[in-house]
């Protein structure tokens, strides 16, 4: 399945006009410094992953490309999809009886050089890892079989001894816990907090920049967003980032403002918030998506490749998967990737197609989808558009005057003159409509008109 989402149509206009200019041998207009939004092309990896709830990506089979992993709540499955290098994905079931699979992650847990898989089962009350033998045959190992109603599992070297430890959040037991790996994958349980009410999410990062791994958690009720300071000997001291935040679902940490320390990102029923670390772990709250409800998952990455950290989130009941563009001064502009991603449960971002930019992954619980959105490469898309011009028969019907209109609309967009751009594009559509039955067929003209109208709608 391949759909171009409306939010990417603006970039399609740029590529279309550039392609036409190239095709007719005209001089292209130099691109200004203004930033143009990514074009997103939707690809469904699996449309039958019942209750898809968690998504992650890494090179599972060590062949140099990015594979995808998912946890499906209703299918009770942990699955990975093998990328053949051309983003054709082959499904492989790791576990088909992992009751209410809620979380999936992957890392080299046993230190043998291949990628193992970690999962959390909500109804089976399990934290489990599957050992990869190097040929993607997976052997199940239970870390904890009585960690009740767990939504979240993560892995990091908590004790800095060179092996990978495991962390989990127990909704029913109100616990944030880590399991110490002795180096032979025997795991010893250590409770960090036994009163973290309705623990919903766990993450690990060096929050205080002292060289060890600290732990973060999101509490659905009563404890908000919290971090636990590791003293270097795995004695943890609790610090509230925001203890008043209700219905917190998700927590993540990274350097959002580019000042060299670790900031905190959280998602709750009430929206997306980031907390700026002043370098001494005093956190200042900043709302990003206050009109974005029931945020089941948050993530951060440089989506638009401009050198700063952007934010991503999903609104579960509103069916949105969205990113917020950071202007470099932490002013965030909202961009919708998909407004019909039913019960959007999980978001992740990485370079799926190995073309050097950041693509988006999502899990839709009601739509039963694992999906990725391609951040389109402009050179490739120009070639695609040139081919489509010929395929649609538009070459003969689009004269220099029409191309000039497209060029002028680009100039207006790059200058921030949105009203001017809309007027030019409306004039363009009127001109194309007037050519119906003359130089352009009705069908092909309507394709072009609808494309441009989508651009106008997005500008407005």
Tab-separated table of C-alpha atoms in Angstrom:
chain	number	residue	atom	x	y	z
A	1	UNK	CA	0.000	0.000	0.000
A	2	UNK	CA	1.446	3.359	-1.019
A	3	UNK	CA	-0.303	6.599	-0.147
A	4	UNK	CA	0.992	10.152	-0.168
A	5	UNK	CA	-0.396	11.903	2.885
A	6	UNK	CA	-1.749	15.421	2.453
A	7	UNK	CA	0.850	17.007	4.666
A	8	UNK	CA	3.495	16.018	2.168
A	9	UNK	CA	1.807	17.551	-0.851
A	10	UNK	CA	3.688	20.804	-0.470
A	11	UNK	CA	6.963	19.061	-1.186
A	12	UNK	CA	5.344	17.254	-4.108
A	13	UNK	CA	4.661	20.660	-5.682
A	14	UNK	CA	8.302	21.606	-5.349
A	15	UNK	CA	9.404	18.364	-6.942
A	16	UNK	CA	6.830	18.560	-9.719
A	17	UNK	CA	7.865	22.044	-10.758
A	18	UNK	CA	11.557	21.215	-10.581
A	19	UNK	CA	11.000	18.101	-12.676
A	20	UNK	CA	9.085	20.014	-15.323
A	21	UNK	CA	11.784	22.664	-15.475
A	22	UNK	CA	14.446	20.039	-15.913
A	23	UNK	CA	12.413	18.262	-18.551
A	24	UNK	CA	11.972	21.337	-20.745
A	25	UNK	CA	15.571	22.439	-20.374
A	26	UNK	CA	14.705	25.605	-18.496
A	27	UNK	CA	16.873	27.157	-15.811
A	28	UNK	CA	15.821	26.051	-12.346
A	29	UNK	CA	15.155	28.594	-9.677
A	30	UNK	CA	17.707	28.424	-6.878
A	31	UNK	CA	16.174	27.142	-3.670
A	32	UNK	CA	16.107	29.634	-0.820
A	33	UNK	CA	17.145	28.943	2.729
A	34	UNK	CA	13.491	28.502	3.737
A	35	UNK	CA	12.736	25.058	5.088
A	36	UNK	CA	10.255	22.903	3.201
A	37	UNK	CA	8.445	20.133	5.029
A	38	UNK	CA	9.050	16.449	4.307
A	39	UNK	CA	6.836	14.512	1.959
A	40	UNK	CA	5.495	11.376	3.644
A	41	UNK	CA	4.726	8.267	1.629
A	42	UNK	CA	2.823	5.643	3.584
A	43	UNK	CA	3.750	1.954	3.383
A	44	UNK	CA	1.798	-0.723	5.230
A	45	UNK	CA	4.089	-3.453	6.515
A	46	UNK	CA	1.285	-5.530	8.023
A	47	UNK	CA	-2.430	-4.733	7.887
A	48	UNK	CA	-3.493	-7.750	9.913
A	49	UNK	CA	-1.563	-7.342	13.163
A	50	UNK	CA	-4.531	-7.479	15.537
A	51	UNK	CA	-4.268	-4.888	18.260
A	52	UNK	CA	-0.817	-3.705	17.135
A	53	UNK	CA	0.503	-1.922	20.211
A	54	UNK	CA	4.256	-1.453	20.022
A	55	UNK	CA	6.752	-0.967	17.209
A	56	UNK	CA	10.530	-0.826	17.020
A	57	UNK	CA	13.200	-1.150	14.334
A	58	UNK	CA	16.750	-2.432	14.175
A	59	UNK	CA	18.877	-4.721	12.001
A	60	UNK	CA	17.621	-8.044	13.365
A	61	UNK	CA	19.384	-10.288	10.837
A	62	UNK	CA	22.634	-8.301	10.588
A	63	UNK	CA	22.413	-7.855	6.824
A	64	UNK	CA	22.892	-4.093	6.868
A	65	UNK	CA	19.303	-2.910	6.512
A	66	UNK	CA	16.587	-1.992	8.977
A	67	UNK	CA	14.047	-4.595	10.028
A	68	UNK	CA	10.880	-3.946	12.010
A	69	UNK	CA	9.485	-5.511	15.183
A	70	UNK	CA	5.983	-5.361	16.609
A	71	UNK	CA	3.906	-6.459	19.585
A	72	UNK	CA	0.220	-7.177	18.916
A	73	UNK	CA	-2.072	-7.098	21.934
A	74	UNK	CA	-4.946	-9.108	20.466
A	75	UNK	CA	-2.875	-11.498	18.356
A	76	UNK	CA	-0.671	-12.215	21.403
A	77	UNK	CA	2.335	-12.059	19.107
A	78	UNK	CA	5.866	-10.788	19.015
A	79	UNK	CA	6.819	-10.478	15.354
A	80	UNK	CA	9.646	-9.223	13.207
A	81	UNK	CA	9.490	-8.274	9.561
A	82	UNK	CA	12.594	-8.921	7.518
A	83	UNK	CA	13.619	-6.138	5.159
A	84	UNK	CA	14.989	-7.551	1.895
A	85	UNK	CA	16.956	-4.351	1.300
A	86	UNK	CA	14.264	-2.845	-0.920
A	87	UNK	CA	11.767	-2.387	1.909
A	88	UNK	CA	9.793	-5.483	1.031
A	89	UNK	CA	9.033	-6.995	4.413
A	90	UNK	CA	8.727	-10.704	5.188
A	91	UNK	CA	6.869	-11.632	8.363
A	92	UNK	CA	8.455	-13.904	10.979
A	93	UNK	CA	6.636	-14.796	14.188
A	94	UNK	CA	8.876	-14.990	17.237
A	95	UNK	CA	6.134	-15.902	19.733
A	96	UNK	CA	2.427	-16.495	18.971
A	97	UNK	CA	1.361	-17.120	22.584
A	98	UNK	CA	2.636	-14.014	24.354
A	99	UNK	CA	-0.667	-12.988	25.921
A	100	UNK	CA	-1.574	-9.332	25.308
A	101	UNK	CA	1.876	-8.435	23.986
A	102	UNK	CA	2.329	-4.787	24.940
A	103	UNK	CA	5.980	-3.903	24.368
A	104	UNK	CA	8.862	-4.924	22.131
A	105	UNK	CA	12.506	-3.879	22.063
A	106	UNK	CA	15.695	-5.367	20.634
A	107	UNK	CA	19.350	-5.314	21.602
A	108	UNK	CA	22.222	-7.777	22.009
A	109	UNK	CA	21.286	-9.118	25.429
A	110	UNK	CA	23.763	-12.014	25.547
A	111	UNK	CA	26.699	-10.166	23.977
A	112	UNK	CA	27.240	-12.610	21.131
A	113	UNK	CA	27.080	-10.039	18.361
A	114	UNK	CA	23.523	-10.564	17.103
A	115	UNK	CA	20.226	-8.947	17.913
A	116	UNK	CA	17.988	-10.460	20.577
A	117	UNK	CA	14.416	-9.432	21.323
A	118	UNK	CA	12.793	-8.270	24.554
A	119	UNK	CA	9.068	-8.163	25.264
A	120	UNK	CA	6.445	-7.431	27.905
A	121	UNK	CA	3.204	-9.429	28.212
A	122	UNK	CA	0.351	-7.571	29.901
A	123	UNK	CA	-1.848	-10.573	30.667
A	124	UNK	CA	0.833	-13.225	31.032
A	125	UNK	CA	2.620	-10.947	33.523
A	126	UNK	CA	5.938	-11.687	31.873
A	127	UNK	CA	9.156	-9.981	30.962
A	128	UNK	CA	10.782	-12.219	28.374
A	129	UNK	CA	13.750	-12.207	26.050
A	130	UNK	CA	14.245	-14.318	22.959
A	131	UNK	CA	17.778	-15.396	22.179
A	132	UNK	CA	18.855	-15.116	18.559
A	133	UNK	CA	21.176	-17.965	17.517
A	134	UNK	CA	22.615	-15.816	14.722
A	135	UNK	CA	20.267	-17.278	12.131
A	136	UNK	CA	17.142	-15.653	13.581
A	137	UNK	CA	15.981	-18.780	15.339
A	138	UNK	CA	14.722	-17.484	18.659
A	139	UNK	CA	14.735	-19.281	22.009
A	140	UNK	CA	12.476	-17.926	24.754
A	141	UNK	CA	13.851	-17.078	28.197
A	142	UNK	CA	11.606	-15.771	30.958
A	143	UNK	CA	13.175	-13.049	33.070
A	144	UNK	CA	10.137	-12.595	35.336
A	145	UNK	CA	6.881	-14.561	35.154
A	146	UNK	CA	5.044	-12.671	37.895
A	147	UNK	CA	5.453	-9.025	36.933
A	148	UNK	CA	1.793	-8.158	36.728
A	149	UNK	CA	0.163	-6.149	33.951
A	150	UNK	CA	3.365	-4.929	32.441
A	151	UNK	CA	3.122	-2.411	29.640
A	152	UNK	CA	6.776	-1.567	29.135
A	153	UNK	CA	10.195	-3.220	28.928
A	154	UNK	CA	13.547	-1.677	28.115
A	155	UNK	CA	17.217	-2.669	28.268
A	156	UNK	CA	20.444	-0.856	29.134
A	157	UNK	CA	23.655	-1.484	31.032
A	158	UNK	CA	22.287	-0.193	34.342
A	159	UNK	CA	25.259	-1.247	36.470
A	160	UNK	CA	27.954	-0.392	33.912
A	161	UNK	CA	29.530	-3.846	34.030
A	162	UNK	CA	29.575	-4.346	30.273
A	163	UNK	CA	26.452	-6.464	29.834
A	164	UNK	CA	22.825	-5.608	29.140
A	165	UNK	CA	20.349	-5.409	32.002
A	166	UNK	CA	16.561	-5.235	31.693
A	167	UNK	CA	13.977	-2.802	33.057
A	168	UNK	CA	10.213	-3.051	33.384
A	169	UNK	CA	7.116	-1.168	34.534
A	170	UNK	CA	4.331	-3.091	36.315
A	171	UNK	CA	0.912	-1.451	36.144
A	172	UNK	CA	-0.695	-3.791	38.690
A	173	UNK	CA	2.229	-4.052	41.116
A	174	UNK	CA	3.010	-0.304	40.906
A	175	UNK	CA	6.668	-1.122	40.344
A	176	UNK	CA	9.660	0.111	38.419
A	177	UNK	CA	12.180	-2.727	38.437
A	178	UNK	CA	15.500	-3.664	36.915
A	179	UNK	CA	16.965	-7.128	36.498
A	180	UNK	CA	20.707	-7.441	36.791
A	181	UNK	CA	22.432	-9.575	34.185
A	182	UNK	CA	25.357	-11.516	35.675
A	183	UNK	CA	26.977	-11.801	32.240
A	184	UNK	CA	25.535	-15.267	31.639
A	185	UNK	CA	21.951	-13.998	31.321
A	186	UNK	CA	20.958	-15.007	34.812
A	187	UNK	CA	18.845	-12.110	35.987
A	188	UNK	CA	18.485	-10.849	39.550
A	189	UNK	CA	15.514	-8.631	40.343
A	190	UNK	CA	15.999	-5.224	41.982
A	191	UNK	CA	13.003	-3.047	42.767
A	192	UNK	CA	13.658	0.639	42.181
A	193	UNK	CA	10.205	1.833	43.299
A	194	UNK	CA	7.366	-0.310	44.676
A	195	UNK	CA	4.892	2.561	45.040
A	196	UNK	CA	4.913	4.058	41.570
A	197	UNK	CA	1.161	3.871	41.088
A	198	UNK	CA	0.028	2.291	37.818
A	199	UNK	CA	3.519	2.309	36.339
A	200	UNK	CA	3.026	2.677	32.614
A	201	UNK	CA	6.409	3.302	30.986
A	202	UNK	CA	10.110	2.908	31.757
A	203	UNK	CA	13.225	4.314	30.102
A	204	UNK	CA	16.910	4.697	30.982
A	205	UNK	CA	19.439	7.465	30.267
A	206	UNK	CA	22.191	9.383	32.002
A	207	UNK	CA	19.952	12.204	33.226
A	208	UNK	CA	22.545	13.914	35.452
A	209	UNK	CA	25.541	13.427	33.155
A	210	UNK	CA	27.643	11.669	35.805
A	211	UNK	CA	28.513	8.677	33.623
A	212	UNK	CA	26.039	6.106	34.933
A	213	UNK	CA	22.568	5.063	33.850
A	214	UNK	CA	19.565	6.615	35.565
A	215	UNK	CA	15.983	5.424	35.213
A	216	UNK	CA	12.805	7.267	34.217
A	217	UNK	CA	9.173	6.289	34.568
A	218	UNK	CA	5.645	7.412	33.729
A	219	UNK	CA	2.837	6.769	36.221
A	220	UNK	CA	-0.756	6.698	35.048
A	221	UNK	CA	-2.054	7.792	38.427
A	222	UNK	CA	-0.517	9.928	41.134
A	223	UNK	CA	3.211	9.959	40.437
A	224	UNK	CA	3.490	11.662	37.059
A	225	UNK	CA	6.921	11.672	35.433
A	226	UNK	CA	9.823	10.662	37.691
A	227	UNK	CA	13.521	9.923	37.424
A	228	UNK	CA	15.631	7.871	39.794
A	229	UNK	CA	19.226	8.935	40.239
A	230	UNK	CA	21.804	6.162	40.169
A	231	UNK	CA	24.653	6.856	42.599
A	232	UNK	CA	26.967	4.605	40.589
A	233	UNK	CA	26.315	1.619	42.837
A	234	UNK	CA	22.708	1.205	41.709
A	235	UNK	CA	21.236	2.861	44.762
A	236	UNK	CA	18.445	4.948	43.332
A	237	UNK	CA	17.129	8.244	44.649
A	238	UNK	CA	13.719	9.378	43.444
A	239	UNK	CA	13.267	12.829	41.894
A	240	UNK	CA	9.962	14.116	40.570
A	241	UNK	CA	10.043	15.758	37.177
A	242	UNK	CA	6.319	16.469	37.511
A	243	UNK	CA	4.501	14.527	40.220
A	244	UNK	CA	1.155	16.219	39.512
A	245	UNK	CA	0.809	15.034	35.926
A	246	UNK	CA	-2.150	12.654	35.730
A	247	UNK	CA	-2.673	9.856	33.226
A	248	UNK	CA	0.948	9.740	32.059
A	249	UNK	CA	1.508	7.051	29.450
A	250	UNK	CA	4.990	7.466	28.044
A	251	UNK	CA	8.428	8.851	28.903
A	252	UNK	CA	11.560	9.444	26.846
A	253	UNK	CA	14.781	11.388	27.419
A	254	UNK	CA	17.251	13.115	25.110
A	255	UNK	CA	18.915	16.500	24.632
A	256	UNK	CA	16.029	18.410	23.104
A	257	UNK	CA	17.509	21.904	23.294
A	258	UNK	CA	21.042	21.000	22.249
A	259	UNK	CA	22.753	22.343	25.385
A	260	UNK	CA	24.563	19.126	26.235
A	261	UNK	CA	22.360	17.759	29.012
A	262	UNK	CA	19.448	15.335	29.052
A	263	UNK	CA	15.923	16.713	28.903
A	264	UNK	CA	12.747	14.719	29.528
A	265	UNK	CA	9.779	14.177	27.241
A	266	UNK	CA	6.417	12.862	28.391
A	267	UNK	CA	3.033	11.960	26.984
A	268	UNK	CA	-0.208	11.939	28.951
A	269	UNK	CA	-3.942	12.161	28.453
A	270	UNK	CA	-3.529	15.943	28.435
A	271	UNK	CA	-0.842	16.239	25.772
A	272	UNK	CA	2.922	16.259	25.229
A	273	UNK	CA	5.315	18.084	27.540
A	274	UNK	CA	9.069	18.457	27.584
A	275	UNK	CA	11.022	19.426	30.638
A	276	UNK	CA	14.181	21.449	30.094
A	277	UNK	CA	17.123	20.406	32.236
A	278	UNK	CA	19.169	23.407	33.396
A	279	UNK	CA	22.239	21.190	33.810
A	280	UNK	CA	21.600	20.694	37.529
A	281	UNK	CA	18.487	18.581	37.008
A	282	UNK	CA	16.080	21.396	37.734
A	283	UNK	CA	13.363	20.895	35.158
A	284	UNK	CA	11.267	23.604	33.520
A	285	UNK	CA	8.009	22.461	31.981
A	286	UNK	CA	7.150	23.347	28.372
A	287	UNK	CA	3.946	22.223	26.672
A	288	UNK	CA	4.285	21.054	23.074
A	289	UNK	CA	0.980	19.390	22.211
A	290	UNK	CA	-1.590	20.696	24.689
A	291	UNK	CA	-4.320	20.166	22.076
A	292	UNK	CA	-3.149	16.619	21.411
A	293	UNK	CA	-5.027	14.182	23.641
A	294	UNK	CA	-4.430	10.712	25.054
A	295	UNK	CA	-0.770	10.488	24.055
A	296	UNK	CA	0.097	6.809	24.247
A	297	UNK	CA	3.669	7.116	22.942
A	298	UNK	CA	6.320	9.810	22.452
A	299	UNK	CA	9.688	9.848	20.758
A	300	UNK	CA	12.235	12.415	19.566
A	301	UNK	CA	14.551	12.568	16.540
A	302	UNK	CA	15.782	15.034	13.928
A	303	UNK	CA	12.900	14.392	11.549
A	304	UNK	CA	13.638	17.167	9.059
A	305	UNK	CA	17.430	16.894	9.077
A	306	UNK	CA	18.095	20.463	10.177
A	307	UNK	CA	20.314	19.594	13.119
A	308	UNK	CA	17.876	19.942	16.007
A	309	UNK	CA	15.614	17.492	17.798
A	310	UNK	CA	11.973	17.268	16.776
A	311	UNK	CA	9.222	15.493	18.714
A	312	UNK	CA	6.808	12.751	17.685
A	313	UNK	CA	3.650	11.477	19.311
A	314	UNK	CA	0.456	9.504	18.813
A	315	UNK	CA	-3.047	10.441	19.979
A	316	UNK	CA	-4.708	7.122	20.710
A	317	UNK	CA	-8.415	7.929	20.490
A	318	UNK	CA	-8.050	10.793	18.026
A	319	UNK	CA	-6.157	8.503	15.628
A	320	UNK	CA	-3.288	10.901	14.971
A	321	UNK	CA	0.377	10.284	14.357
A	322	UNK	CA	2.124	13.645	14.426
A	323	UNK	CA	5.486	15.365	14.606
A	324	UNK	CA	6.384	18.782	15.944
A	325	UNK	CA	9.080	20.707	14.123
A	326	UNK	CA	11.687	22.358	16.337
A	327	UNK	CA	12.821	25.702	14.885
A	328	UNK	CA	16.117	25.427	16.763
A	329	UNK	CA	14.868	27.577	19.635
A	330	UNK	CA	12.408	24.952	20.871
A	331	UNK	CA	9.386	26.593	19.316
A	332	UNK	CA	7.438	23.643	17.975
A	333	UNK	CA	5.162	23.577	14.931
A	334	UNK	CA	2.699	20.724	14.598
A	335	UNK	CA	2.599	18.601	11.422
A	336	UNK	CA	0.167	15.722	11.014
A	337	UNK	CA	1.557	12.620	9.338
A	338	UNK	CA	-1.698	10.641	9.481
A	339	UNK	CA	-5.072	11.698	10.913
A	340	UNK	CA	-6.761	8.338	10.386
A	341	UNK	CA	-4.368	5.915	12.079
A	342	UNK	CA	-6.986	4.172	14.199
A	343	UNK	CA	-6.132	3.977	17.913
A	344	UNK	CA	-2.562	5.069	17.284
A	345	UNK	CA	-0.588	3.227	19.943
A	346	UNK	CA	3.123	3.573	19.228
A	347	UNK	CA	5.592	5.732	17.308
A	348	UNK	CA	9.270	5.312	16.479
A	349	UNK	CA	11.657	6.977	14.042
A	350	UNK	CA	14.772	5.769	12.237
A	351	UNK	CA	16.163	5.473	8.708
A	352	UNK	CA	14.184	2.509	7.390
A	353	UNK	CA	15.255	2.740	3.756
A	354	UNK	CA	18.917	3.676	4.365
A	355	UNK	CA	18.729	6.874	2.331
A	356	UNK	CA	20.116	9.129	5.051
A	357	UNK	CA	16.940	10.666	6.434
A	358	UNK	CA	14.550	9.792	9.248
A	359	UNK	CA	11.440	7.757	8.475
A	360	UNK	CA	8.508	7.195	10.831
A	361	UNK	CA	7.037	3.951	12.175
A	362	UNK	CA	3.680	3.486	13.816
A	363	UNK	CA	1.413	0.833	15.350
A	364	UNK	CA	-2.366	1.181	14.972
A	365	UNK	CA	-4.275	-0.835	17.553
A	366	UNK	CA	-7.725	-0.650	16.004
A	367	UNK	CA	-6.505	-0.488	12.425
A	368	UNK	CA	-4.337	-3.549	13.128
A	369	UNK	CA	-1.470	-1.972	11.216
A	370	UNK	CA	2.272	-1.764	11.416
A	371	UNK	CA	3.132	1.082	9.073
A	372	UNK	CA	6.114	3.142	8.029
A	373	UNK	CA	6.128	6.546	6.391
A	374	UNK	CA	8.933	7.196	3.990
A	375	UNK	CA	10.633	10.573	4.252
A	376	UNK	CA	10.981	10.967	0.512
A	377	UNK	CA	14.319	11.691	-1.127
A	378	UNK	CA	13.942	14.689	-3.437
A	379	UNK	CA	16.199	13.339	-6.192
A	380	UNK	CA	14.347	10.045	-6.301
A	381	UNK	CA	11.019	11.817	-6.226
A	382	UNK	CA	12.017	14.131	-9.099
A	383	UNK	CA	12.766	11.044	-11.165
A	384	UNK	CA	9.425	9.567	-10.138
A	385	UNK	CA	7.601	12.755	-11.095
A	386	UNK	CA	9.354	12.965	-14.473
A	387	UNK	CA	8.187	9.427	-15.172
A	388	UNK	CA	4.667	10.230	-14.020
A	389	UNK	CA	4.496	13.318	-16.286
A	390	UNK	CA	4.996	11.036	-19.265
A	391	UNK	CA	2.700	8.356	-17.885
A	392	UNK	CA	-0.124	10.848	-17.337
A	393	UNK	CA	0.372	12.526	-20.691
A	394	UNK	CA	0.886	15.957	-19.114
A	395	UNK	CA	4.015	16.889	-21.049
A	396	UNK	CA	2.233	18.264	-24.107
A	397	UNK	CA	-0.439	20.117	-22.188
A	398	UNK	CA	1.718	21.954	-19.656
A	399	UNK	CA	3.214	25.031	-21.261
A	400	UNK	CA	5.775	27.485	-20.028
A	401	UNK	CA	3.094	29.748	-18.595
A	402	UNK	CA	1.851	26.988	-16.290
A	403	UNK	CA	5.366	26.103	-15.254
A	404	UNK	CA	6.006	29.765	-14.500
A	405	UNK	CA	2.978	29.760	-12.194
A	406	UNK	CA	4.394	26.818	-10.301
A	407	UNK	CA	7.778	28.558	-10.040
A	408	UNK	CA	6.112	31.691	-8.692
A	409	UNK	CA	4.145	29.730	-6.119
A	410	UNK	CA	7.387	28.145	-4.888
A	411	UNK	CA	8.972	31.589	-4.519
A	412	UNK	CA	5.963	32.791	-2.545
A	413	UNK	CA	6.002	29.728	-0.250
A	414	UNK	CA	9.719	30.123	0.418
A	415	UNK	CA	9.170	33.769	1.347
A	416	UNK	CA	6.372	32.817	3.718
A	417	UNK	CA	3.752	34.529	1.515
A	418	UNK	CA	1.072	31.872	1.902
A	419	UNK	CA	-1.834	34.003	0.616
A	420	UNK	CA	0.086	34.852	-2.532
A	421	UNK	CA	0.936	31.169	-3.035
A	422	UNK	CA	-2.722	30.185	-2.662
A	423	UNK	CA	-3.796	32.800	-5.214
A	424	UNK	CA	-1.157	31.607	-7.693
A	425	UNK	CA	-2.096	27.970	-7.231
A	426	UNK	CA	-5.790	28.732	-7.670
A	427	UNK	CA	-4.908	30.516	-10.904
A	428	UNK	CA	-2.851	27.480	-11.935
A	429	UNK	CA	-5.808	25.159	-11.346
A	430	UNK	CA	-8.138	27.469	-13.259
A	431	UNK	CA	-5.738	27.464	-16.199
A	432	UNK	CA	-5.457	23.661	-16.189
A	433	UNK	CA	-9.236	23.356	-15.970
A	434	UNK	CA	-9.557	25.582	-19.025
A	435	UNK	CA	-7.322	23.169	-20.974
A	436	UNK	CA	-9.557	20.154	-20.339
A	437	UNK	CA	-10.533	18.627	-23.646
A	438	UNK	CA	-7.921	20.658	-25.493
A	439	UNK	CA	-4.352	19.788	-24.543
A	440	UNK	CA	-5.014	17.798	-21.355
A	441	UNK	CA	-7.417	14.929	-20.877
A	442	UNK	CA	-10.178	15.244	-18.316
A	443	UNK	CA	-8.819	12.387	-16.197
A	444	UNK	CA	-5.243	13.638	-16.085
A	445	UNK	CA	-6.256	17.233	-15.513
A	446	UNK	CA	-8.347	16.185	-12.534
A	447	UNK	CA	-5.414	14.284	-11.054
A	448	UNK	CA	-3.269	17.408	-11.283
A	449	UNK	CA	-6.028	19.727	-10.050
A	450	UNK	CA	-6.755	17.499	-7.044
A	451	UNK	CA	-3.058	17.354	-6.185
A	452	UNK	CA	-2.733	21.130	-6.260
A	453	UNK	CA	-6.012	21.584	-4.365
A	454	UNK	CA	-4.618	19.390	-1.585
A	455	UNK	CA	-1.617	21.713	-1.417
A	456	UNK	CA	-3.912	24.731	-1.185
A	457	UNK	CA	-5.891	23.050	1.605
A	458	UNK	CA	-2.713	22.391	3.563
A	459	UNK	CA	-1.427	25.960	3.148
A	460	UNK	CA	-4.769	27.220	4.422
